[in-house]
mmCIF file of C-alpha atoms in Angstrom:
data_model
loop_
_atom_site.group_PDB
_atom_site.id
_atom_site.type_symbol
_atom_site.label_atom_id
_atom_site.label_comp_id
_atom_site.label_asym_id
_atom_site.label_seq_id
_atom_site.Cartn_x
_atom_site.Cartn_y
_atom_site.Cartn_z
ATOM 1 C CA MET A 1 0.000 0.000 0.000
ATOM 2 C CA LEU A 2 2.777 2.433 0.946
ATOM 3 C CA ARG A 3 4.614 1.719 -2.300
ATOM 4 C CA ARG A 4 1.514 2.597 -4.293
ATOM 5 C CA LEU A 5 1.224 5.893 -2.484
ATOM 6 C CA ILE A 6 4.801 7.013 -2.997
ATOM 7 C CA ARG A 7 5.316 5.570 -6.472
ATOM 8 C CA PRO A 8 3.719 8.512 -8.352
ATOM 9 C CA ALA A 9 6.107 10.931 -6.648
ATOM 10 C CA ARG A 10 9.033 9.013 -8.048
ATOM 11 C CA ARG A 11 7.669 9.470 -11.518
ATOM 12 C CA LEU A 12 7.409 13.290 -11.313
ATOM 13 C CA PRO A 13 9.388 14.704 -14.224
ATOM 14 C CA ILE A 14 12.383 16.788 -13.362
ATOM 15 C CA TRP A 15 11.037 19.760 -15.328
ATOM 16 C CA LEU A 16 7.961 19.841 -13.133
ATOM 17 C CA ILE A 17 10.002 19.776 -9.937
ATOM 18 C CA LEU A 18 12.223 22.576 -11.219
ATOM 19 C CA SER A 19 9.288 24.661 -12.405
ATOM 20 C CA VAL A 20 7.730 24.452 -8.923
ATOM 21 C CA THR A 21 10.886 25.098 -6.898
ATOM 22 C CA ALA A 22 12.626 27.613 -9.191
ATOM 23 C CA PRO A 23 10.392 30.609 -8.291
ATOM 24 C CA PHE A 24 10.984 30.005 -4.582
ATOM 25 C CA LEU A 25 14.737 29.693 -5.072
ATOM 26 C CA LEU A 26 14.814 32.814 -7.220
ATOM 27 C CA GLU A 27 12.839 34.733 -4.597
ATOM 28 C CA VAL A 28 15.308 33.690 -1.881
ATOM 29 C CA VAL A 29 18.294 34.752 -3.995
ATOM 30 C CA LEU A 30 16.712 38.147 -4.692
ATOM 31 C CA HIS A 31 15.856 38.586 -1.014
ATOM 32 C CA LEU A 32 19.428 37.850 0.060
ATOM 33 C CA TRP A 33 20.725 40.199 -2.621
ATOM 34 C CA ARG A 34 18.549 43.040 -1.301
ATOM 35 C CA TYR A 35 20.334 42.772 2.046
ATOM 36 C CA SER A 36 23.834 42.600 0.637
ATOM 37 C CA VAL A 37 25.980 45.557 1.717
ATOM 38 C CA PRO A 38 27.423 47.427 -1.279
ATOM 39 C CA ARG A 39 31.196 47.647 -1.312
ATOM 40 C CA PRO A 40 32.318 51.312 -1.442
ATOM 41 C CA THR A 41 34.807 52.357 -4.106
ATOM 42 C CA SER A 42 37.194 53.769 -1.480
ATOM 43 C CA GLU A 43 37.772 53.771 2.273
ATOM 44 C CA LEU A 44 35.137 56.023 3.839
ATOM 45 C CA ASP A 45 36.274 55.872 7.476
ATOM 46 C CA THR A 46 40.015 55.994 8.003
ATOM 47 C CA PRO A 47 41.862 56.896 11.226
ATOM 48 C CA PHE A 48 42.093 60.630 11.821
ATOM 49 C CA PHE A 49 45.852 60.173 12.384
ATOM 50 C CA THR A 50 48.163 57.188 12.124
ATOM 51 C CA SER A 51 50.999 58.261 14.432
ATOM 52 C CA CYS A 52 51.698 60.531 17.390
ATOM 53 C CA GLN A 53 50.926 64.244 17.006
ATOM 54 C CA GLU A 54 52.248 67.199 18.939
ATOM 55 C CA PRO A 55 49.220 68.079 21.108
ATOM 56 C CA ASP A 56 47.863 71.467 20.086
ATOM 57 C CA VAL A 57 47.289 72.835 23.571
ATOM 58 C CA ASP A 58 46.256 76.259 22.304
ATOM 59 C CA ALA A 59 43.712 75.164 19.686
ATOM 60 C CA LYS A 60 40.023 75.939 20.038
ATOM 61 C CA ARG A 61 38.082 73.239 21.853
ATOM 62 C CA GLU A 62 34.706 71.799 20.951
ATOM 63 C CA ASN A 63 31.705 72.188 23.233
ATOM 64 C CA ALA A 64 32.270 68.811 24.871
ATOM 65 C CA VAL A 65 32.374 66.989 28.191
ATOM 66 C CA LEU A 66 33.645 63.665 29.536
ATOM 67 C CA VAL A 67 30.873 61.849 31.442
ATOM 68 C CA MET A 68 30.974 58.992 33.948
ATOM 69 C CA LEU A 69 28.041 57.374 35.721
ATOM 70 C CA ALA A 70 29.345 55.859 38.938
ATOM 71 C CA ARG A 71 28.478 54.958 42.510
ATOM 72 C CA ASN A 72 30.241 55.960 45.719
ATOM 73 C CA HIS A 73 31.522 52.427 46.281
ATOM 74 C CA GLU A 74 33.243 52.535 42.871
ATOM 75 C CA LEU A 75 35.695 55.202 43.991
ATOM 76 C CA GLU A 76 38.803 53.120 43.300
ATOM 77 C CA LYS A 77 37.631 51.981 39.858
ATOM 78 C CA ALA A 78 36.472 55.466 38.899
ATOM 79 C CA ASN A 79 39.783 56.941 40.012
ATOM 80 C CA LYS A 80 41.610 54.359 37.903
ATOM 81 C CA THR A 81 39.735 55.497 34.782
ATOM 82 C CA ILE A 82 40.293 59.196 35.393
ATOM 83 C CA THR A 83 43.966 58.634 36.158
ATOM 84 C CA SER A 84 44.285 56.803 32.848
ATOM 85 C CA ILE A 85 42.488 59.355 30.691
ATOM 86 C CA GLU A 86 44.318 62.228 32.356
ATOM 87 C CA GLN A 87 47.661 60.581 31.617
ATOM 88 C CA HIS A 88 46.825 59.625 28.038
ATOM 89 C CA PHE A 89 44.647 62.543 26.899
ATOM 90 C CA ASN A 90 43.191 65.212 29.147
ATOM 91 C CA ARG A 91 46.409 66.616 30.589
ATOM 92 C CA TRP A 92 46.841 68.303 27.201
ATOM 93 C CA PHE A 93 43.225 69.150 26.333
ATOM 94 C CA ASN A 94 41.583 69.966 29.689
ATOM 95 C CA TYR A 95 37.989 69.027 28.961
ATOM 96 C CA PRO A 96 35.520 69.161 31.871
ATOM 97 C CA ILE A 97 34.518 65.888 33.520
ATOM 98 C CA LEU A 98 30.981 65.285 34.764
ATOM 99 C CA PHE A 99 30.231 62.584 37.323
ATOM 100 C CA LEU A 100 26.651 61.328 37.655
ATOM 101 C CA ASN A 101 25.166 59.245 40.445
ATOM 102 C CA ASP A 102 21.615 58.212 41.320
ATOM 103 C CA GLU A 103 22.451 58.856 44.983
ATOM 104 C CA LYS A 104 24.124 61.705 46.873
ATOM 105 C CA TRP A 105 27.889 61.784 46.399
ATOM 106 C CA SER A 106 30.112 61.001 49.346
ATOM 107 C CA PRO A 107 32.573 63.771 50.326
ATOM 108 C CA ARG A 108 35.423 61.261 49.981
ATOM 109 C CA PHE A 109 34.516 60.449 46.355
ATOM 110 C CA ILE A 110 34.364 64.137 45.481
ATOM 111 C CA GLU A 111 37.665 64.866 47.196
ATOM 112 C CA VAL A 112 39.631 62.056 45.520
ATOM 113 C CA LEU A 113 38.206 62.384 42.020
ATOM 114 C CA ASN A 114 38.372 66.170 41.948
ATOM 115 C CA LYS A 115 42.040 65.955 42.857
ATOM 116 C CA THR A 116 42.728 63.378 40.124
ATOM 117 C CA ALA A 117 40.796 65.485 37.606
ATOM 118 C CA ARG A 118 42.804 68.586 38.590
ATOM 119 C CA GLY A 119 39.686 70.494 39.602
ATOM 120 C CA LEU A 120 37.960 69.987 36.234
ATOM 121 C CA ALA A 121 35.211 67.773 37.665
ATOM 122 C CA THR A 122 31.628 68.457 38.677
ATOM 123 C CA PHE A 123 29.385 66.045 40.568
ATOM 124 C CA GLU A 124 25.642 65.816 39.928
ATOM 125 C CA VAL A 125 22.800 63.577 41.084
ATOM 126 C CA VAL A 126 20.404 62.169 38.486
ATOM 127 C CA PRO A 127 16.874 63.470 39.178
ATOM 128 C CA GLN A 128 14.732 60.741 40.744
ATOM 129 C CA GLN A 129 12.050 61.003 38.048
ATOM 130 C CA GLN A 130 14.659 60.004 35.467
ATOM 131 C CA TRP A 131 15.875 56.992 37.449
ATOM 132 C CA THR A 132 12.677 55.066 38.074
ATOM 133 C CA PHE A 133 9.937 53.077 36.373
ATOM 134 C CA PRO A 134 8.073 55.030 33.684
ATOM 135 C CA GLU A 135 4.400 55.866 33.940
ATOM 136 C CA GLY A 136 2.119 53.065 32.818
ATOM 137 C CA VAL A 137 4.408 50.250 33.962
ATOM 138 C CA ASP A 138 3.073 47.817 36.566
ATOM 139 C CA VAL A 139 5.900 48.254 39.088
ATOM 140 C CA ASN A 140 5.168 45.088 41.054
ATOM 141 C CA ALA A 141 5.008 43.005 37.882
ATOM 142 C CA ALA A 142 8.218 44.607 36.611
ATOM 143 C CA LYS A 143 10.065 43.887 39.853
ATOM 144 C CA GLN A 144 8.896 40.282 39.810
ATOM 145 C CA ASN A 145 10.006 39.949 36.200
ATOM 146 C CA ILE A 146 13.415 41.434 37.022
ATOM 147 C CA LYS A 147 13.798 38.845 39.769
ATOM 148 C CA GLU A 148 12.932 36.050 37.337
ATOM 149 C CA GLN A 149 15.389 37.368 34.742
ATOM 150 C CA GLY A 150 18.134 37.193 37.347
ATOM 151 C CA GLU A 151 17.147 33.629 38.224
ATOM 152 C CA ARG A 152 17.451 32.696 34.537
ATOM 153 C CA GLY A 153 21.074 33.856 34.590
ATOM 154 C CA ILE A 154 20.762 36.811 32.216
ATOM 155 C CA PRO A 155 23.757 39.083 32.958
ATOM 156 C CA HIS A 156 22.801 41.999 35.250
ATOM 157 C CA ALA A 157 19.102 41.389 34.518
ATOM 158 C CA GLY A 158 18.335 40.671 38.169
ATOM 159 C CA GLU A 159 19.516 44.152 39.226
ATOM 160 C CA GLU A 160 16.769 46.783 39.243
ATOM 161 C CA GLY A 161 19.308 49.605 39.104
ATOM 162 C CA TYR A 162 20.837 48.163 35.941
ATOM 163 C CA HIS A 163 17.469 48.340 34.186
ATOM 164 C CA HIS A 164 17.091 51.966 35.288
ATOM 165 C CA MET A 165 20.591 52.679 33.981
ATOM 166 C CA CYS A 166 19.865 51.150 30.561
ATOM 167 C CA ARG A 167 16.660 53.165 30.220
ATOM 168 C CA PHE A 168 18.407 56.334 31.417
ATOM 169 C CA TYR A 169 21.290 56.047 28.948
ATOM 170 C CA SER A 170 18.886 55.141 26.138
ATOM 171 C CA GLY A 171 16.939 58.381 26.292
ATOM 172 C CA LYS A 172 16.650 60.494 29.429
ATOM 173 C CA PHE A 173 20.399 61.059 29.705
ATOM 174 C CA TYR A 174 20.497 63.476 26.776
ATOM 175 C CA GLN A 175 17.789 65.663 28.308
ATOM 176 C CA LEU A 176 19.598 66.306 31.593
ATOM 177 C CA ASP A 177 19.728 70.031 32.375
ATOM 178 C CA VAL A 178 23.418 69.746 33.260
ATOM 179 C CA LEU A 179 24.176 68.363 29.773
ATOM 180 C CA LYS A 180 22.058 70.721 27.690
ATOM 181 C CA ARG A 181 24.935 73.191 27.448
ATOM 182 C CA TYR A 182 27.120 70.610 25.660
ATOM 183 C CA LYS A 183 27.029 69.219 22.135
ATOM 184 C CA TRP A 184 29.583 66.391 22.387
ATOM 185 C CA TYR A 185 30.239 63.801 25.056
ATOM 186 C CA TRP A 186 32.760 61.073 25.710
ATOM 187 C CA ARG A 187 31.356 58.284 27.847
ATOM 188 C CA LEU A 188 33.604 56.827 30.500
ATOM 189 C CA GLU A 189 33.088 53.872 32.828
ATOM 190 C CA PRO A 190 34.746 52.886 36.117
ATOM 191 C CA ASP A 191 37.607 50.407 35.658
ATOM 192 C CA VAL A 192 38.873 51.450 32.222
ATOM 193 C CA ASP A 193 42.419 51.561 30.898
ATOM 194 C CA PHE A 194 43.443 53.767 27.981
ATOM 195 C CA THR A 195 46.649 52.187 26.750
ATOM 196 C CA CYS A 196 47.763 54.595 24.000
ATOM 197 C CA ALA A 197 48.497 58.298 24.009
ATOM 198 C CA ILE A 198 45.654 60.262 22.415
ATOM 199 C CA THR A 199 47.532 63.271 21.129
ATOM 200 C CA TYR A 200 44.817 64.884 19.022
ATOM 201 C CA ASP A 201 41.393 66.217 19.977
ATOM 202 C CA PRO A 202 38.800 63.601 18.933
ATOM 203 C CA PHE A 203 35.932 66.062 19.341
ATOM 204 C CA VAL A 204 37.541 68.488 16.888
ATOM 205 C CA GLN A 205 38.201 65.706 14.400
ATOM 206 C CA MET A 206 34.682 64.303 14.713
ATOM 207 C CA ALA A 207 33.252 67.745 13.999
ATOM 208 C CA ARG A 208 35.722 68.420 11.165
ATOM 209 C CA HIS A 209 34.883 65.149 9.431
ATOM 210 C CA LYS A 210 31.135 65.504 10.088
ATOM 211 C CA LYS A 211 30.973 62.376 12.220
ATOM 212 C CA VAL A 212 28.128 61.664 14.637
ATOM 213 C CA TYR A 213 29.080 58.511 16.542
ATOM 214 C CA GLY A 214 32.439 56.981 17.473
ATOM 215 C CA PHE A 215 33.240 53.578 18.980
ATOM 216 C CA THR A 216 36.125 51.223 19.732
ATOM 217 C CA ILE A 217 34.680 47.701 20.128
ATOM 218 C CA ALA A 218 31.801 45.907 18.392
ATOM 219 C CA LEU A 219 30.541 42.507 19.489
ATOM 220 C CA TRP A 220 27.421 40.420 20.006
ATOM 221 C CA GLU A 221 24.661 41.356 22.398
ATOM 222 C CA VAL A 222 23.487 38.710 24.889
ATOM 223 C CA GLY A 223 20.506 37.498 22.880
ATOM 224 C CA LYS A 224 18.333 36.314 25.754
ATOM 225 C CA SER A 225 18.472 39.793 27.300
ATOM 226 C CA CYS A 226 16.395 41.422 24.538
ATOM 227 C CA PRO A 227 14.419 38.935 22.394
ATOM 228 C CA SER A 228 11.814 41.512 21.266
ATOM 229 C CA LEU A 229 13.971 44.645 20.907
ATOM 230 C CA PHE A 230 14.775 44.254 17.220
ATOM 231 C CA ARG A 231 11.134 43.600 16.343
ATOM 232 C CA SER A 232 10.074 46.743 18.195
ATOM 233 C CA MET A 233 12.699 48.902 16.499
ATOM 234 C CA ALA A 234 11.994 47.429 13.070
ATOM 235 C CA ASP A 235 8.265 48.044 13.587
ATOM 236 C CA TRP A 236 8.958 51.708 14.408
ATOM 237 C CA LYS A 237 11.222 51.961 11.361
ATOM 238 C CA GLN A 238 8.482 50.608 9.114
ATOM 239 C CA MET A 239 5.781 52.736 10.753
ATOM 240 C CA MET A 240 7.834 55.915 10.214
ATOM 241 C CA GLY A 241 8.846 54.986 6.674
ATOM 242 C CA VAL A 242 12.582 55.131 7.417
ATOM 243 C CA PRO A 243 14.513 53.907 4.363
ATOM 244 C CA THR A 244 16.924 51.003 4.746
ATOM 245 C CA ASN A 245 20.575 52.015 4.486
ATOM 246 C CA ALA A 246 23.756 49.951 4.263
ATOM 247 C CA LEU A 247 24.420 49.995 8.008
ATOM 248 C CA TRP A 248 20.957 48.633 8.806
ATOM 249 C CA LYS A 249 21.594 45.881 6.265
ATOM 250 C CA ALA A 250 24.853 45.101 8.073
ATOM 251 C CA MET A 251 22.823 44.543 11.251
ATOM 252 C CA VAL A 252 20.544 42.000 9.585
ATOM 253 C CA SER A 253 20.964 38.337 8.677
ATOM 254 C CA PRO A 254 18.268 37.852 6.016
ATOM 255 C CA SER A 255 16.220 34.690 6.202
ATOM 256 C CA TRP A 256 16.821 31.869 3.728
ATOM 257 C CA MET A 257 13.192 30.828 4.025
ATOM 258 C CA PRO A 258 11.213 31.650 0.854
ATOM 259 C CA PHE A 259 8.185 33.915 0.810
ATOM 260 C CA PRO A 260 5.459 33.517 2.065
ATOM 261 C CA PHE A 261 6.809 30.982 4.565
ATOM 262 C CA ARG A 262 9.447 33.496 5.699
ATOM 263 C CA ARG A 263 6.857 35.465 7.634
ATOM 264 C CA PHE A 264 6.372 32.539 10.005
ATOM 265 C CA MET A 265 9.960 33.167 11.144
ATOM 266 C CA SER A 266 8.767 36.465 12.672
ATOM 267 C CA TRP A 267 7.468 34.465 15.633
ATOM 268 C CA LEU A 268 11.073 33.741 16.648
ATOM 269 C CA PRO A 269 13.232 36.092 18.775
ATOM 270 C CA TYR A 270 15.346 38.858 17.171
ATOM 271 C CA ARG A 271 13.187 38.856 14.014
ATOM 272 C CA ASP A 272 11.321 41.623 12.247
ATOM 273 C CA ALA A 273 7.782 41.273 10.897
ATOM 274 C CA ARG A 274 9.148 39.854 7.628
ATOM 275 C CA GLY A 275 11.082 37.125 9.424
ATOM 276 C CA ASP A 276 14.590 38.508 8.955
ATOM 277 C CA GLU A 277 16.969 38.285 11.905
ATOM 278 C CA TRP A 278 19.122 40.769 13.793
ATOM 279 C CA ASN A 279 22.625 39.296 13.905
ATOM 280 C CA LEU A 280 22.982 40.732 17.475
ATOM 281 C CA CYS A 281 25.988 42.868 16.498
ATOM 282 C CA HIS A 282 26.237 46.187 18.317
ATOM 283 C CA TYR A 283 28.690 48.854 19.410
ATOM 284 C CA TRP A 284 29.946 48.431 22.971
ATOM 285 C CA SER A 285 28.607 51.675 24.393
ATOM 286 C CA ASN A 286 30.765 51.898 27.525
ATOM 287 C CA PHE A 287 32.997 53.835 25.129
ATOM 288 C CA GLU A 288 31.176 56.411 23.030
ATOM 289 C CA ILE A 289 32.208 59.721 21.576
ATOM 290 C CA ALA A 290 29.048 61.141 20.114
ATOM 291 C CA ASP A 291 27.130 64.199 19.024
ATOM 292 C CA MET A 292 24.321 64.495 21.552
ATOM 293 C CA ASP A 293 22.287 66.544 19.090
ATOM 294 C CA PHE A 294 21.598 63.291 17.233
ATOM 295 C CA PHE A 295 20.111 61.699 20.351
ATOM 296 C CA ARG A 296 18.085 64.865 20.972
ATOM 297 C CA THR A 297 16.462 64.853 17.533
ATOM 298 C CA PRO A 298 12.673 64.407 17.398
ATOM 299 C CA ALA A 299 13.191 61.144 15.494
ATOM 300 C CA TYR A 300 15.428 59.556 18.122
ATOM 301 C CA GLN A 301 13.360 60.820 21.036
ATOM 302 C CA ASP A 302 10.167 59.543 19.389
ATOM 303 C CA LEU A 303 11.853 56.166 18.929
ATOM 304 C CA PHE A 304 12.874 56.123 22.581
ATOM 305 C CA GLU A 305 9.376 57.011 23.775
ATOM 306 C CA TYR A 306 7.973 54.248 21.563
ATOM 307 C CA LEU A 307 10.388 51.734 23.096
ATOM 308 C CA ASP A 308 9.695 53.048 26.593
ATOM 309 C CA ARG A 309 5.980 52.360 26.180
ATOM 310 C CA LYS A 310 6.766 48.788 25.173
ATOM 311 C CA GLY A 311 8.156 48.075 28.644
ATOM 312 C CA GLY A 312 11.150 46.102 27.404
ATOM 313 C CA PHE A 313 13.621 48.013 29.565
ATOM 314 C CA TYR A 314 12.106 46.132 32.516
ATOM 315 C CA PHE A 315 10.198 43.088 31.250
ATOM 316 C CA GLU A 316 13.306 42.229 29.269
ATOM 317 C CA ARG A 317 16.758 43.735 29.746
ATOM 318 C CA TRP A 318 17.003 46.039 26.762
ATOM 319 C CA GLY A 319 20.502 47.519 26.901
ATOM 320 C CA ASP A 320 21.444 51.049 25.908
ATOM 321 C CA ALA A 321 24.255 49.667 23.734
ATOM 322 C CA ALA A 322 21.815 47.732 21.568
ATOM 323 C CA VAL A 323 19.341 50.631 21.453
ATOM 324 C CA HIS A 324 22.051 53.128 20.464
ATOM 325 C CA SER A 325 23.522 50.780 17.866
ATOM 326 C CA LEU A 326 20.259 49.934 16.112
ATOM 327 C CA ALA A 327 19.187 53.588 16.205
ATOM 328 C CA VAL A 328 22.490 54.719 14.692
ATOM 329 C CA ALA A 329 22.217 51.997 12.039
ATOM 330 C CA MET A 330 18.684 53.108 11.240
ATOM 331 C CA LEU A 331 19.011 56.896 11.311
ATOM 332 C CA VAL A 332 22.666 57.832 10.636
ATOM 333 C CA ASP A 333 24.550 57.871 7.359
ATOM 334 C CA PRO A 334 27.176 55.094 7.730
ATOM 335 C CA ARG A 335 29.887 57.560 6.689
ATOM 336 C CA LYS A 336 29.194 59.494 9.895
ATOM 337 C CA VAL A 337 30.154 56.571 12.149
ATOM 338 C CA HIS A 338 33.815 56.405 13.171
ATOM 339 C CA HIS A 339 35.899 53.529 14.484
ATOM 340 C CA PHE A 340 38.644 54.808 16.804
ATOM 341 C CA GLU A 341 40.935 51.958 15.837
ATOM 342 C CA ASP A 342 44.004 53.960 16.924
ATOM 343 C CA PHE A 343 42.794 54.058 20.556
ATOM 344 C CA GLY A 344 44.033 51.501 23.042
ATOM 345 C CA TYR A 345 41.089 50.627 25.262
ATOM 346 C CA ARG A 346 40.246 48.040 27.908
ATOM 347 C CA HIS A 347 37.098 47.555 29.948
ATOM 348 C CA ASP A 348 36.194 44.433 31.861
ATOM 349 C CA HIS A 349 38.068 41.609 30.098
ATOM 350 C CA LEU A 350 37.816 42.972 26.540
ATOM 351 C CA TYR A 351 40.324 45.239 24.857
ATOM 352 C CA GLN A 352 41.456 46.885 21.642
ATOM 353 C CA CYS A 353 45.188 47.375 21.167
ATOM 354 C CA PRO A 354 46.648 48.951 18.014
ATOM 355 C CA ALA A 355 50.276 48.380 17.129
ATOM 356 C CA ASN A 356 52.569 51.392 17.373
ATOM 357 C CA ALA A 357 53.246 53.332 14.184
ATOM 358 C CA PRO A 358 56.780 52.860 12.845
ATOM 359 C CA GLY A 359 58.762 56.099 13.106
ATOM 360 C CA GLY A 360 55.788 57.941 14.532
ATOM 361 C CA GLN A 361 56.325 57.958 18.315
ATOM 362 C CA LEU A 362 57.957 61.404 18.663
ATOM 363 C CA PRO A 363 60.495 60.326 21.294
ATOM 364 C CA ASP A 364 61.912 63.870 21.582
ATOM 365 C CA SER A 365 58.561 65.595 22.143
ATOM 366 C CA ARG A 366 58.632 67.886 25.153
ATOM 367 C CA LEU A 367 54.854 67.761 25.623
ATOM 368 C CA LEU A 368 54.619 63.984 25.365
ATOM 369 C CA GLY A 369 57.620 63.532 27.609
ATOM 370 C CA SER A 370 59.677 60.422 28.123
ATOM 371 C CA GLY A 371 58.414 56.936 28.780
ATOM 372 C CA THR A 372 58.317 53.384 27.545
ATOM 373 C CA TRP A 373 55.964 51.833 25.030
ATOM 374 C CA ALA A 374 55.535 48.665 23.017
ATOM 375 C CA PRO A 375 57.695 48.047 19.930
ATOM 376 C CA GLU A 376 56.739 49.664 16.643
ATOM 377 C CA MET A 377 55.310 47.373 13.980
ATOM 378 C CA ASP A 378 54.703 47.558 10.251
ATOM 379 C CA ASN A 379 51.252 49.016 9.491
ATOM 380 C CA GLY A 380 50.915 50.176 13.093
ATOM 381 C CA ILE A 381 48.795 53.273 13.741
ATOM 382 C CA GLY A 382 49.081 53.674 17.514
ATOM 383 C CA CYS A 383 50.824 56.360 19.533
ATOM 384 C CA ARG A 384 52.985 55.168 22.402
ATOM 385 C CA CYS A 385 50.724 52.200 23.072
ATOM 386 C CA GLU A 386 51.751 50.245 26.148
ATOM 387 C CA CYS A 387 49.789 47.106 25.213
ATOM 388 C CA ASP A 388 51.103 44.341 22.953
ATOM 389 C CA GLY A 389 50.101 45.322 19.406
ATOM 390 C CA ARG A 390 50.714 41.806 18.134
ATOM 391 C CA THR A 391 47.224 41.010 19.438
ATOM 392 C CA THR A 392 44.954 43.883 18.455
ATOM 393 C CA SER A 393 41.909 42.470 20.256
ATOM 394 C CA ASN A 394 40.844 39.502 22.349
ATOM 395 C CA HIS A 395 37.322 39.041 21.013
ATOM 396 C CA PRO A 396 35.941 37.677 17.718
ATOM 397 C CA GLY A 397 36.105 40.160 14.863
ATOM 398 C CA PHE A 398 32.887 39.170 13.115
ATOM 399 C CA CYS A 399 30.772 42.092 14.365
ATOM 400 C CA LEU A 400 33.492 44.696 13.884
ATOM 401 C CA ASN A 401 34.038 43.622 10.298
ATOM 402 C CA ARG A 402 30.322 43.310 9.670
ATOM 403 C CA LEU A 403 29.480 46.793 10.947
ATOM 404 C CA LYS A 404 32.373 48.351 9.035
ATOM 405 C CA GLU A 405 31.302 46.826 5.707
ATOM 406 C CA PRO A 406 29.419 49.983 4.558
ATOM 407 C CA THR A 407 32.574 52.107 4.818
ATOM 408 C CA THR A 408 35.460 49.827 3.885
ATOM 409 C CA ILE A 409 36.577 47.992 0.782
ATOM 410 C CA LYS A 410 38.110 45.285 2.985
ATOM 411 C CA ARG A 411 35.987 42.156 3.266
ATOM 412 C CA PRO A 412 37.903 39.478 5.185
ATOM 413 C CA TRP A 413 36.804 35.940 4.387
ATOM 414 C CA PHE A 414 37.770 34.626 7.784
ATOM 415 C CA THR A 415 36.660 37.052 10.475
ATOM 416 C CA TRP A 416 35.630 34.820 13.332
ATOM 417 C CA PHE A 417 38.763 35.189 15.425
ATOM 418 C CA LEU A 418 40.339 38.279 13.821
#
């Protein structure tokens, strides 16, 4: 009986099989092609400098501030960061440093950090209404959900304050009265090492080259922390009619499922309504040099308010890094995003370490002074980097290469461990 049932299928002519499957295969190929990132004809985002510069201590500064969100108990880690950035950058450029806390600052913290910052620091407390649950959120349900997220082992998701921090940095931060006077900011975190001399003013160069957002490290987001974030952002993008640019395409892994079956994939996490998937790549936002006017635009603020109403900052653990990254990919010309690949940077266990530029260390510079640094290497771009430039990073290079595709002609075949 079974043989009789399956026998006709064996006799289907090959032309019939091909005629049925060919349209689906063609549709898949065209769909994948639509999400391919065009290769530019030239490098669109190169380092501002590729060797040490004599710091221009008399040049005009941009309207900028260095910002750190910290707690009183993080005094030692915060002091480590400020010591590092003072040594490697701010001793020449003297930008103000703003410390933010959701609680009152301890006199000891203010005393130590103000001394390290040479009196350039101010200390502010985040207004309570900007560090709490938004209106319309069931607070008891949110707190219970936060507890359950922590029990599931999602990093930091069991900490209520971390959720407030992610929401704050995603939108309310840019509306702080104390920041409204500034255009540019450089985000700092406690426990950071800058391992190369930064002998030029990155704010000036960002403005000169019409950049909006600068980063050092790109990597994967923890997927289970934000399963519905991409769908929410893609829905807003579609609702507002925002055109798809090359950087948004770089964020997406298009589905291989043919239409109309592809739409069933939208039920899965990290998918948009069409069933295409966010590859989870994002900029690591503990380092950002950015134009705050972008985050203050009506478009970005409307996006944030839309996300805020969704409740994902609490019922999931939507991170500010992922929100910033997807918003930049959606709303910013890729040519206005800059990779500070000449900066040596470490936070937590991840780092970026450029090799030192051959013949470009200015050993006789009076302003830079004496010191020791790692050996110079061919094709190096760093300035007096203390880290070992033979290993430029200690994390997979897939996301960095993927997010740089819109602005570089380089397309490495093997990027997993670069």
